[in-house]
XYZ file of C-alpha atoms in Angstrom:
723
model
C 45.519 37.027 -65.721
C 46.908 33.731 -64.516
C 44.500 30.807 -64.151
C 45.027 30.304 -60.387
C 44.405 33.999 -59.716
C 41.308 33.988 -61.902
C 40.064 30.885 -60.117
C 40.481 32.582 -56.719
C 38.648 35.699 -57.928
C 35.818 33.598 -59.356
C 35.584 31.621 -56.135
C 35.451 34.762 -53.970
C 32.765 36.186 -56.230
C 30.803 32.942 -55.908
C 31.088 32.995 -52.105
C 29.834 36.574 -52.065
C 26.838 35.630 -54.190
C 26.146 32.676 -51.907
C 26.239 34.836 -48.771
C 23.937 37.346 -50.434
C 21.324 34.650 -51.170
C 17.967 35.083 -49.397
C 17.845 31.504 -48.161
C 19.393 28.070 -48.560
C 17.363 26.990 -51.645
C 18.505 30.166 -53.508
C 22.110 29.523 -52.462
C 21.839 25.928 -53.734
C 20.439 27.195 -57.035
C 23.519 29.449 -57.413
C 25.698 26.494 -56.462
C 24.086 24.257 -59.099
C 24.326 26.888 -61.834
C 27.823 28.176 -61.036
C 29.688 25.041 -59.928
C 27.963 21.821 -60.959
C 26.535 22.661 -64.396
C 29.872 23.969 -65.816
C 31.532 20.752 -64.635
C 29.089 18.579 -66.579
C 26.978 17.445 -63.604
C 23.466 17.110 -64.909
C 21.721 15.900 -61.792
C 22.296 16.491 -58.095
C 20.381 16.173 -54.827
C 21.159 17.998 -51.554
C 19.987 16.478 -48.236
C 20.461 18.572 -45.083
C 20.681 17.248 -41.515
C 17.719 18.219 -39.368
C 18.042 16.724 -35.906
C 18.786 13.022 -36.347
C 17.307 12.816 -39.852
C 18.151 14.002 -43.396
C 15.742 16.422 -45.078
C 15.497 16.908 -48.843
C 16.156 20.606 -49.625
C 16.860 20.994 -53.345
C 17.816 19.074 -56.463
C 19.009 19.546 -60.011
C 17.500 17.252 -62.662
C 14.760 16.161 -60.222
C 11.837 18.127 -58.841
C 11.580 18.981 -55.159
C 8.844 16.368 -54.454
C 11.157 13.538 -55.600
C 13.946 14.956 -53.440
C 11.664 15.006 -50.373
C 10.446 11.463 -51.077
C 14.073 10.325 -51.229
C 14.758 11.647 -47.688
C 11.667 9.865 -46.367
C 12.563 6.571 -48.091
C 16.017 6.279 -46.451
C 16.380 3.538 -43.813
C 19.192 2.316 -41.591
C 20.734 -0.004 -44.235
C 20.551 2.363 -47.207
C 23.990 2.946 -48.881
C 23.236 6.670 -49.043
C 22.739 6.844 -45.273
C 25.842 4.686 -44.779
C 27.938 7.207 -46.723
C 26.598 10.024 -44.528
C 27.323 8.185 -41.289
C 30.869 7.138 -42.327
C 31.576 10.685 -43.627
C 33.300 9.322 -46.730
C 32.376 9.523 -50.459
C 30.568 6.450 -51.706
C 29.209 5.323 -55.076
C 25.579 4.269 -54.877
C 22.938 3.258 -57.357
C 20.207 5.708 -58.226
C 17.467 5.203 -55.596
C 14.150 3.837 -56.872
C 12.476 7.136 -56.031
C 14.787 8.974 -58.481
C 15.730 6.240 -60.958
C 13.004 6.642 -63.614
C 14.233 3.349 -65.035
C 17.936 4.388 -65.170
C 20.731 2.172 -63.866
C 23.216 5.032 -63.521
C 25.242 5.324 -60.318
C 25.547 8.403 -58.101
C 28.348 9.664 -55.885
C 27.236 10.292 -52.272
C 29.462 13.022 -50.822
C 29.025 14.267 -47.159
C 29.052 18.061 -46.696
C 31.305 19.171 -43.825
C 29.997 21.232 -40.875
C 31.784 24.417 -39.745
C 32.670 22.706 -36.461
C 34.797 19.587 -37.051
C 33.340 18.041 -33.885
C 29.808 18.074 -35.341
C 28.519 15.431 -37.786
C 28.311 16.391 -41.502
C 26.012 19.282 -42.333
C 24.346 17.252 -45.067
C 24.822 15.000 -48.050
C 25.018 15.727 -51.810
C 24.311 13.106 -54.466
C 26.110 13.866 -57.731
C 25.142 12.345 -61.072
C 27.318 12.158 -64.244
C 26.670 13.462 -67.708
C 25.449 10.044 -68.821
C 28.788 8.734 -70.132
C 30.070 7.294 -66.884
C 32.365 10.253 -66.154
C 32.898 10.886 -62.425
C 33.381 14.372 -60.906
C 36.969 15.608 -60.899
C 39.003 15.893 -57.655
C 39.050 19.689 -58.051
C 35.243 19.727 -58.139
C 35.039 17.557 -55.051
C 37.440 19.921 -53.268
C 35.334 22.956 -54.206
C 32.187 21.159 -53.110
C 33.816 20.558 -49.716
C 34.535 24.297 -49.341
C 31.092 25.291 -50.568
C 29.497 22.776 -48.130
C 30.825 24.757 -45.156
C 29.371 27.948 -46.644
C 26.016 26.253 -47.198
C 26.050 25.102 -43.587
C 26.551 28.710 -42.453
C 23.731 29.869 -44.697
C 21.467 27.139 -43.243
C 22.312 28.258 -39.714
C 21.567 31.854 -40.706
C 18.179 30.799 -42.100
C 17.341 28.924 -38.921
C 18.315 31.915 -36.785
C 16.244 34.298 -38.902
C 13.264 31.962 -38.795
C 13.607 31.568 -35.035
C 13.887 35.322 -34.599
C 10.700 35.875 -36.587
C 8.876 33.235 -34.539
C 10.065 34.803 -31.281
C 8.968 38.234 -32.451
C 5.545 36.902 -33.420
C 5.200 35.119 -30.085
C 6.274 38.270 -28.240
C 3.703 40.372 -30.064
C 1.026 37.763 -29.420
C 1.860 37.531 -25.712
C 1.940 41.322 -25.410
C -1.488 41.569 -27.020
C -2.831 38.811 -24.761
C -1.489 40.419 -21.588
C -2.805 43.856 -22.584
C -6.197 42.332 -23.390
C -6.530 40.950 -19.854
C -8.999 42.909 -17.691
C -6.815 42.226 -14.627
C -3.604 44.144 -13.874
C -0.445 42.065 -14.509
C 2.953 43.278 -13.252
C 6.525 42.002 -13.196
C 8.610 43.337 -10.299
C 12.329 43.146 -9.589
C 14.260 42.203 -6.419
C 13.692 45.701 -5.006
C 9.924 45.421 -5.687
C 10.149 47.988 -8.477
C 7.838 47.514 -11.457
C 9.734 46.193 -14.484
C 6.849 45.470 -16.820
C 3.083 45.986 -16.641
C 0.072 45.572 -18.911
C -2.338 48.309 -19.958
C -4.712 47.733 -17.032
C -1.804 47.939 -14.546
C -0.603 51.172 -16.146
C -3.973 52.763 -15.374
C -3.402 51.975 -11.671
C 0.340 52.545 -11.204
C 1.880 54.494 -14.165
C 1.867 58.328 -14.236
C 2.004 60.637 -17.264
C 2.519 64.354 -17.828
C -1.161 64.857 -18.550
C -2.332 63.462 -15.176
C -3.944 65.802 -12.672
C -2.541 66.324 -9.194
C -5.253 64.162 -7.621
C -4.617 61.305 -10.033
C -0.853 61.525 -9.424
C -1.428 61.324 -5.685
C -3.740 58.289 -6.085
C -1.134 56.546 -8.287
C 1.612 57.238 -5.725
C -0.565 55.745 -2.975
C -1.204 52.652 -5.129
C 2.546 52.204 -5.730
C 3.249 52.512 -1.988
C 0.486 50.041 -1.095
C 1.636 47.536 -3.720
C 5.302 47.843 -2.708
C 4.354 47.359 0.958
C 2.312 44.302 0.017
C 5.259 42.762 -1.878
C 7.596 43.494 1.035
C 5.292 41.716 3.503
C 4.980 38.771 1.117
C 8.773 38.533 0.823
C 9.290 38.652 4.601
C 6.570 36.106 5.351
C 7.143 34.022 2.230
C 9.588 31.259 1.554
C 7.292 29.330 -0.782
C 7.308 29.014 -4.532
C 3.827 30.483 -5.040
C 2.360 32.806 -2.398
C -1.264 32.199 -1.488
C -3.929 34.603 -2.724
C -4.122 37.715 -0.531
C -6.244 40.819 -0.606
C -4.879 44.280 -1.511
C -6.764 47.583 -1.191
C -5.985 50.240 -3.848
C -7.386 53.627 -4.826
C -9.336 54.148 -8.051
C -7.314 56.934 -9.804
C -10.314 57.981 -11.891
C -13.093 58.169 -9.282
C -11.149 58.100 -6.013
C -13.064 55.118 -4.608
C -11.672 51.998 -2.944
C -10.764 48.976 -5.034
C -10.218 45.493 -3.623
C -7.885 43.125 -5.461
C -6.915 39.511 -4.889
C -3.169 39.189 -5.567
C -1.539 36.049 -6.941
C 2.283 36.278 -7.005
C 4.819 33.761 -8.228
C 8.575 33.997 -8.957
C 9.717 33.929 -12.575
C 12.084 31.107 -13.563
C 15.736 32.138 -13.407
C 16.098 31.120 -17.063
C 13.773 34.003 -18.081
C 15.361 36.708 -15.962
C 18.944 37.503 -15.007
C 17.790 38.711 -11.582
C 15.099 37.438 -9.290
C 11.721 38.690 -10.476
C 8.093 38.069 -9.552
C 4.950 38.184 -11.634
C 1.784 39.355 -9.893
C -1.801 39.136 -11.122
C -4.392 41.397 -9.452
C -7.995 40.264 -9.734
C -10.600 42.957 -9.075
C -12.936 41.496 -6.454
C -14.487 44.788 -5.278
C -17.976 44.090 -6.595
C -17.634 40.399 -5.786
C -16.627 41.187 -2.209
C -19.544 43.588 -1.741
C -21.975 41.104 -3.263
C -20.502 38.288 -1.200
C -20.756 40.294 2.002
C -24.355 41.230 1.286
C -25.226 37.671 0.311
C -23.619 36.341 3.466
C -25.578 38.838 5.535
C -28.840 37.984 3.798
C -28.113 34.272 3.948
C -27.288 34.505 7.628
C -30.574 36.274 8.358
C -32.555 33.821 6.252
C -30.718 30.913 7.814
C -31.357 32.194 11.329
C -35.041 32.701 10.547
C -35.226 29.274 8.952
C -33.476 27.632 11.881
C -35.742 29.408 14.330
C -38.842 28.484 12.363
C -37.676 24.894 11.965
C -36.854 24.672 15.651
C -40.266 25.990 16.658
C -42.012 23.727 14.167
C -40.049 20.669 15.262
C -40.662 21.487 18.892
C -44.398 21.843 18.283
C -44.540 18.649 16.233
C -42.496 16.821 18.839
C -44.807 17.993 21.586
C -47.937 17.126 19.665
C -46.739 13.730 18.521
C -45.360 12.689 21.905
C -48.220 13.892 24.041
C -50.057 10.860 25.286
C -53.431 12.598 25.095
C -55.354 13.351 21.875
C -55.061 17.004 20.736
C -57.383 18.599 18.154
C -57.574 22.052 16.561
C -60.938 23.109 15.074
C -62.006 26.236 13.216
C -64.901 28.538 14.020
C -67.225 26.180 12.120
C -66.288 23.210 14.355
C -64.340 21.543 11.506
C -61.176 19.681 12.529
C -58.059 21.369 11.060
C -55.228 19.593 12.914
C -54.931 16.551 15.127
C -52.058 14.488 16.515
C -51.475 10.743 16.258
C -53.515 9.882 19.362
C -56.478 11.917 18.079
C -56.296 10.239 14.665
C -57.037 6.875 16.297
C -60.306 8.273 17.710
C -61.559 10.647 14.976
C -59.974 9.577 11.665
C -60.972 6.652 9.422
C -58.021 4.999 7.595
C -58.338 4.680 3.784
C -59.990 1.474 2.645
C -62.307 1.199 5.644
C -65.760 -0.050 4.677
C -68.768 2.298 4.824
C -70.602 0.016 7.229
C -67.614 -1.178 9.207
C -67.668 -1.130 13.002
C -64.629 1.173 13.093
C -66.302 3.816 10.925
C -69.400 3.724 13.147
C -67.304 4.162 16.316
C -65.367 7.085 14.780
C -68.618 8.733 13.663
C -70.073 8.374 17.181
C -66.946 9.972 18.706
C -67.058 12.814 16.162
C -70.726 13.471 16.887
C -70.146 13.806 20.645
C -67.053 15.994 20.181
C -68.661 18.238 17.507
C -71.715 18.798 19.677
C -69.502 19.910 22.567
C -67.398 22.210 20.338
C -70.490 23.804 18.731
C -71.973 24.681 22.121
C -68.607 26.025 23.313
C -68.102 28.153 20.169
C -71.474 29.872 20.679
C -70.808 30.591 24.347
C -68.855 33.531 25.784
C -66.506 31.266 27.737
C -62.796 31.200 26.859
C -62.251 27.692 28.276
C -64.530 24.763 29.034
C -64.179 21.181 30.316
C -66.622 18.286 30.032
C -66.683 14.525 30.598
C -68.309 11.955 28.312
C -67.695 8.412 27.101
C -65.807 7.701 23.856
C -65.107 4.449 22.015
C -61.714 2.994 21.102
C -62.108 2.136 17.358
C -59.278 -0.412 17.537
C -60.948 -2.542 20.222
C -64.538 -1.250 20.390
C -64.223 -0.629 24.161
C -65.784 2.442 25.766
C -63.740 4.599 28.107
C -64.462 7.738 30.142
C -62.809 10.892 28.793
C -62.521 14.553 29.772
C -62.152 17.243 27.089
C -60.568 20.607 27.961
C -60.930 23.274 25.232
C -59.647 26.832 24.854
C -60.362 29.526 22.251
C -57.607 31.147 20.105
C -58.447 34.849 19.541
C -57.020 37.279 16.976
C -56.055 40.919 17.532
C -59.697 42.014 17.327
C -60.774 39.460 19.932
C -62.476 37.242 17.385
C -62.246 33.466 17.715
C -60.102 31.892 15.002
C -59.670 28.359 16.361
C -60.347 26.082 19.311
C -57.660 23.840 20.823
C -58.964 20.779 22.640
C -57.149 18.169 24.728
C -58.795 14.870 25.654
C -57.745 13.055 28.817
C -58.424 9.340 29.213
C -60.021 8.931 32.643
C -59.872 5.130 32.611
C -56.800 5.077 34.835
C -58.242 7.753 37.107
C -61.429 5.726 37.632
C -59.382 2.590 38.095
C -57.085 4.396 40.526
C -60.048 5.441 42.623
C -61.195 1.847 42.792
C -57.694 0.623 43.578
C -57.276 3.274 46.256
C -60.308 1.957 48.054
C -59.057 -1.599 47.821
C -55.560 -0.467 48.868
C -56.974 1.023 52.062
C -58.462 -2.333 52.931
C -55.228 -4.128 52.084
C -53.151 -1.789 54.223
C -55.079 -2.793 57.297
C -54.490 -6.507 56.681
C -50.861 -5.876 55.609
C -49.962 -4.333 58.951
C -51.171 -7.463 60.699
C -49.119 -9.620 58.311
C -46.021 -7.509 58.881
C -46.269 -7.891 62.629
C -46.712 -11.649 62.228
C -43.768 -11.858 59.768
C -41.573 -9.826 62.144
C -42.182 -12.233 64.977
C -41.509 -15.181 62.663
C -38.256 -13.575 61.430
C -37.041 -13.031 64.991
C -37.693 -16.693 65.758
C -35.751 -17.778 62.659
C -32.840 -15.519 63.598
C -32.683 -17.180 67.019
C -32.648 -20.580 65.324
C -29.890 -19.499 62.924
C -27.779 -18.205 65.821
C -28.173 -21.522 67.629
C -27.253 -23.417 64.445
C -24.163 -21.213 63.996
C -22.999 -21.943 67.504
C -23.580 -25.658 66.986
C -21.646 -25.523 63.694
C -18.689 -23.794 65.351
C -18.694 -26.349 68.165
C -18.848 -29.228 65.668
C -15.981 -27.734 63.639
C -13.918 -27.310 66.835
C -14.622 -30.867 67.899
C -13.653 -32.151 64.414
C -10.301 -30.370 64.539
C -9.672 -31.608 68.108
C -10.573 -35.145 67.074
C -8.331 -35.123 63.996
C -5.357 -33.705 65.890
C -5.828 -36.036 68.903
C -6.310 -39.145 66.811
C -3.318 -38.270 64.620
C -1.038 -37.995 67.665
C -2.538 -41.072 69.331
C -2.173 -43.164 66.176
C 1.293 -41.976 65.188
C 2.874 -42.999 68.517
C 1.989 -46.746 68.366
C 2.678 -46.822 64.620
C 6.202 -45.486 65.177
C 6.719 -48.104 67.891
C 5.426 -50.800 65.551
C 7.816 -49.651 62.810
C 10.740 -49.619 65.264
C 10.172 -53.125 66.643
C 9.522 -54.489 63.150
C 12.853 -53.081 61.959
C 14.641 -54.630 64.954
C 13.106 -58.027 64.252
C 14.010 -57.788 60.529
C 17.572 -56.989 61.564
C 17.460 -60.306 63.604
C 18.181 -58.535 66.894
C 15.875 -61.031 68.616
C 17.079 -64.070 66.742
C 17.201 -65.563 63.306
C 14.151 -65.517 61.037
C 13.024 -67.949 58.422
C 11.797 -66.945 54.961
C 8.101 -66.864 55.872
C 8.773 -64.758 58.982
C 10.910 -62.316 56.928
C 8.127 -61.966 54.344
C 5.478 -61.371 57.025
C 7.590 -58.720 58.795
C 8.277 -56.977 55.447
C 4.564 -56.741 54.689
C 3.919 -55.528 58.226
C 6.596 -52.804 57.837
C 5.169 -51.648 54.512
C 1.627 -51.504 55.849
C 2.797 -49.560 58.910
C 4.629 -47.011 56.738
C 1.505 -46.552 54.597
C -0.596 -46.076 57.713
C 1.898 -43.498 59.067
C 1.724 -41.554 55.763
C -2.072 -41.451 55.994
C -1.908 -40.191 59.563
C 0.655 -37.523 58.558
C -1.604 -36.353 55.718
C -4.533 -36.024 58.083
C -2.384 -34.100 60.582
C -1.132 -31.753 57.821
C -4.684 -31.139 56.643
C -5.768 -30.317 60.197
C -2.896 -27.866 60.615
C -3.624 -26.156 57.304
C -7.349 -25.810 57.970
C -6.642 -24.465 61.444
C -4.234 -21.890 60.014
C -1.310 -23.271 62.050
C 0.889 -24.674 59.287
C 4.261 -22.876 59.708
C 5.980 -21.425 56.640
C 9.773 -20.860 56.685
C 10.914 -18.584 53.838
C 14.484 -19.043 52.563
C 16.463 -18.926 49.299
C 15.825 -22.132 47.369
C 17.489 -23.536 44.254
C 14.675 -25.456 42.544
C 17.169 -27.364 40.375
C 18.882 -28.736 43.507
C 15.499 -29.669 45.030
C 14.479 -31.575 41.879
C 17.814 -33.421 41.679
C 17.434 -34.450 45.355
C 13.864 -35.689 44.759
C 14.998 -37.526 41.620
C 17.304 -39.697 43.764
C 14.313 -40.555 45.963
C 11.930 -41.342 43.109
C 14.338 -43.226 40.791
C 14.014 -46.614 42.639
C 10.223 -46.484 42.133
C 10.749 -45.600 38.429
C 13.203 -48.474 37.906
C 10.866 -50.994 39.552
C 8.165 -50.123 36.988
C 10.700 -49.940 34.121
C 9.717 -46.351 33.216
C 11.744 -43.641 31.482
C 12.527 -40.713 33.798
C 13.229 -37.345 32.103
C 14.576 -34.254 33.881
C 14.776 -31.003 31.835
C 15.999 -28.063 33.952
C 16.395 -24.492 32.691
C 20.067 -23.549 33.318
C 19.083 -19.865 33.745
C 16.473 -20.609 36.419
C 16.960 -18.053 39.275
C 16.912 -18.637 43.020
C 13.532 -18.047 44.647
C 12.537 -17.308 48.231
C 10.067 -19.911 49.462
C 9.683 -22.835 51.905
C 11.944 -25.619 50.645
C 10.198 -28.315 52.715
C 6.762 -27.415 51.368
C 8.091 -27.354 47.777
C 9.665 -30.798 48.276
C 6.381 -32.146 49.643
C 4.457 -30.728 46.685
C 6.838 -32.115 44.050
C 7.128 -35.488 45.850
C 3.318 -35.831 45.859
C 3.143 -35.025 42.119
C 6.059 -37.337 41.165
C 4.727 -40.178 43.351
C 1.300 -39.899 41.723
C 2.882 -39.812 38.247
C 4.809 -43.055 38.925
C 1.843 -44.608 40.733
C -0.604 -44.135 37.840
C 1.841 -44.853 34.968
C 2.369 -48.477 33.861
C 4.510 -47.843 30.793
C 6.085 -44.915 29.066
C 7.762 -42.061 30.912
C 7.616 -39.565 33.763
C 9.129 -36.125 33.188
C 9.804 -33.013 35.235
C 10.645 -29.701 33.498
C 11.308 -26.136 34.627
C 11.161 -22.783 32.812
C 10.767 -19.074 33.456
C 7.199 -17.770 33.614
C 5.840 -14.668 31.869
C 4.887 -13.340 35.304
C 7.506 -12.815 38.019
C 8.047 -16.467 38.917
C 8.989 -19.946 37.685
C 7.028 -22.891 36.267
C 7.507 -26.571 37.117
C 5.767 -29.197 34.966
C 5.321 -32.830 36.035
C 3.976 -34.969 33.197
C 3.395 -38.687 32.636
C 1.970 -41.079 30.081
C -0.283 -42.827 32.580
C -3.995 -43.595 32.756
C -5.070 -39.920 32.629
C -8.215 -38.282 33.998
C -11.576 -37.640 32.367
C -12.442 -33.995 31.768
C -15.456 -33.981 34.096
C -13.233 -35.292 36.966
C -10.524 -32.639 36.687
C -12.315 -30.281 39.097
C -12.763 -33.033 41.729
C -9.208 -34.286 42.181
C -8.196 -31.337 44.434
C -11.072 -31.930 46.924
C -10.423 -33.436 50.407
C -10.730 -37.243 50.663
C -11.649 -37.372 46.963
C -10.370 -39.850 44.390
C -11.461 -40.297 40.782
C -12.346 -43.943 41.497
C -14.495 -43.956 44.685
C -15.629 -47.583 44.400
C -14.739 -50.231 46.962
C -12.954 -52.246 44.281
C -10.704 -49.430 43.066
C -7.275 -50.399 41.788
C -5.269 -47.641 43.538
C -5.329 -46.968 47.264
C -4.922 -43.785 49.283
C -6.969 -41.290 51.270
C -7.438 -38.774 48.482
C -5.619 -36.039 50.434
C -2.414 -35.790 48.392
C -3.543 -33.332 45.718
C -5.751 -31.437 48.187
C -2.763 -30.872 50.499
C -0.597 -30.012 47.486
C -2.979 -27.278 46.337
C -3.298 -25.832 49.854
C 0.466 -25.852 50.397
C 0.939 -23.968 47.118
C -1.675 -21.479 48.256
C 0.345 -20.964 51.433
C 3.407 -20.201 49.265
C 1.481 -17.863 46.941
C 1.622 -20.332 44.027
C -0.924 -22.084 41.828
C -1.404 -25.491 40.235
C -3.117 -26.404 36.978
C -3.761 -29.802 35.382
C -4.273 -30.879 31.784
C -5.180 -34.502 31.170
C -6.906 -36.856 28.810
C -8.212 -40.324 29.638
C -5.514 -42.916 28.720
C -3.475 -40.026 27.339
C -1.388 -39.008 30.360
C -1.486 -35.963 32.637
C 0.517 -32.753 33.067
C 0.500 -30.834 36.359
C 1.818 -27.240 36.029
C 3.030 -25.500 39.202
C 3.731 -21.755 39.306
C 5.794 -20.320 42.187
C 6.499 -16.616 42.739
C 10.024 -15.218 43.071
C 9.140 -13.969 46.581
C 6.730 -16.045 48.723
C 4.959 -14.743 51.813
C 3.060 -16.555 54.509
C -0.508 -16.967 53.210
C -3.197 -18.554 55.342
C -5.345 -20.919 53.282
C -9.131 -20.942 53.603
C -9.532 -17.426 54.947
C -13.164 -18.126 55.726
C -12.210 -20.559 58.533
C -13.837 -19.259 61.644
C -11.882 -17.780 64.501
C -13.352 -20.382 66.852
C -11.884 -23.267 64.849
C -8.387 -21.740 64.935
C -8.549 -21.164 68.700
C -9.743 -24.731 69.244
C -6.842 -26.125 67.217
C -4.151 -24.213 69.166
C -4.522 -26.518 72.136
C -3.977 -29.780 70.225
C -1.756 -28.963 67.206
C 1.955 -28.616 67.825
């Protein structure tokens, strides 16, 4: 036979022996004996891939413990591991674990996997015969072929081992499920039973040996369980259905069984079709016991609640009754007493034997016991008696009445006596007070008649004073209006003639004459302003100040007033700031009144500011309106004077040597004009720190009469004199 043919036959025989090996170690033993030993390889180690690591499986020339230690000792930089990762043969030194003092080198040769895409199946380390001879190329080629076979054998071993483990687990799970006392079932999409444990078989599975009655009971159970699963499917939609109760028939005894069903779908990875696993817990006895316990508990609870309610009601009554209550037995011994009775008949712990309190309590007890003893021996069912007792807390005696009643049993025998003590101190005192009250009533009637006459006289005086007050108010308004008209006429004439003379209509003037006429003109203008303020105040107070509502552009009004006020600002060398909101809307109000208000505020700001600035600003308000702020850096106002500056004829400095003149009507008129327009004014100021007056005006103003408490008489009196 030719050598190549013999080699093929030998190789096929070797492959057959390898495939017939029980496991991978036996196959490696055949490989060592049939391939490596004849080729002069004295030592070899086989490492097999297991996950991401190499595991020592077998060796020739080394024992298995050394081979396993070698796999554990490999690290990321080891030349052996490098040869495995690069999948190329590599010469390496004998590892320290295997060296035994030898310096011989080994050949690390990766073993191919059946699938070229997978990493090498393992790694074989080949040693020489000790003379430095390396394995031949033919041997390396055969090792490569054998490596694929070994990989298949390793896969076969893993599959067999996994199959055995699965079979063991299946048997264990089957035993566990059958050992459960509760029925366990697996049902399919059509609610048919696929798998059930031994307990479930006794409830749902039929056999040829079953009687007709048992078969009928099992059919009923299957129908009930199928109906239950159908209802759960229709009303479900959740992963795990909540526990629900299911009634079944006991196939053995024919009685009712109550089960609590827990159903959950099986994962799709465990079943090709949708399946559910159901566990039935027998709660028949538990339900009966629970029902009975609930019934018993409810009865006990109701009795307890009723008893507690009655006890609490009795205790509440006894403790909150203002009179002492005592319960004594048939021997006149006290069994029960409330808090009020304890103060009279009980001695607190620690009280001395000869203390005054103990003596008072003993005296009370003696009187009460004597009364109870006599009452117990009598045939009466109730008795009342009055005697004096002592308050142990104060030592004072007080009259008391005791009312006692007997408590009889079913045979009519006395078992206890209930006594209530009433303090008669108030009753005695009330009798005394009633007598005194009768005497007082007689004198009180006389006093009432006298007081009535006096009240009528005072009412007549008040009516006369009211009439006098109305007449005085009417005369004041008439006087103010008349004097304002009478004074304004000559003042206007004086201003006119003074202007004509200053214009030299009546001839030339020298410097001293011009100066005198200028002062006269200024004084006349000031006097006319005072008269106008007084006339405005009279009109406002009389309710005759006219209000003309129209659309007003506040920005235009402020620009117009700025032209009027700028000469005054320049004379005092002040900075004048105007900051107007460009989005400020038109408002409906009285333009003349608004001008008068702002002119008063700006004039005051310039008047009381010596250096710094005067500013006027506008903005939208949070409410439906606008805000105008007039601020200055002037002398300011003290906090206690802020409430006074809006009063009539009131100035902060009321002395005769005050620095600033005026009638004190400007701010008063300003506030009242704003009230007429439906607006408000607010001031913030600090002494020598300037002032800020904030005016709020509504978007829509209506005619509002200031000082609504002005009497009707004053308004009628002003109609005749105010134009």
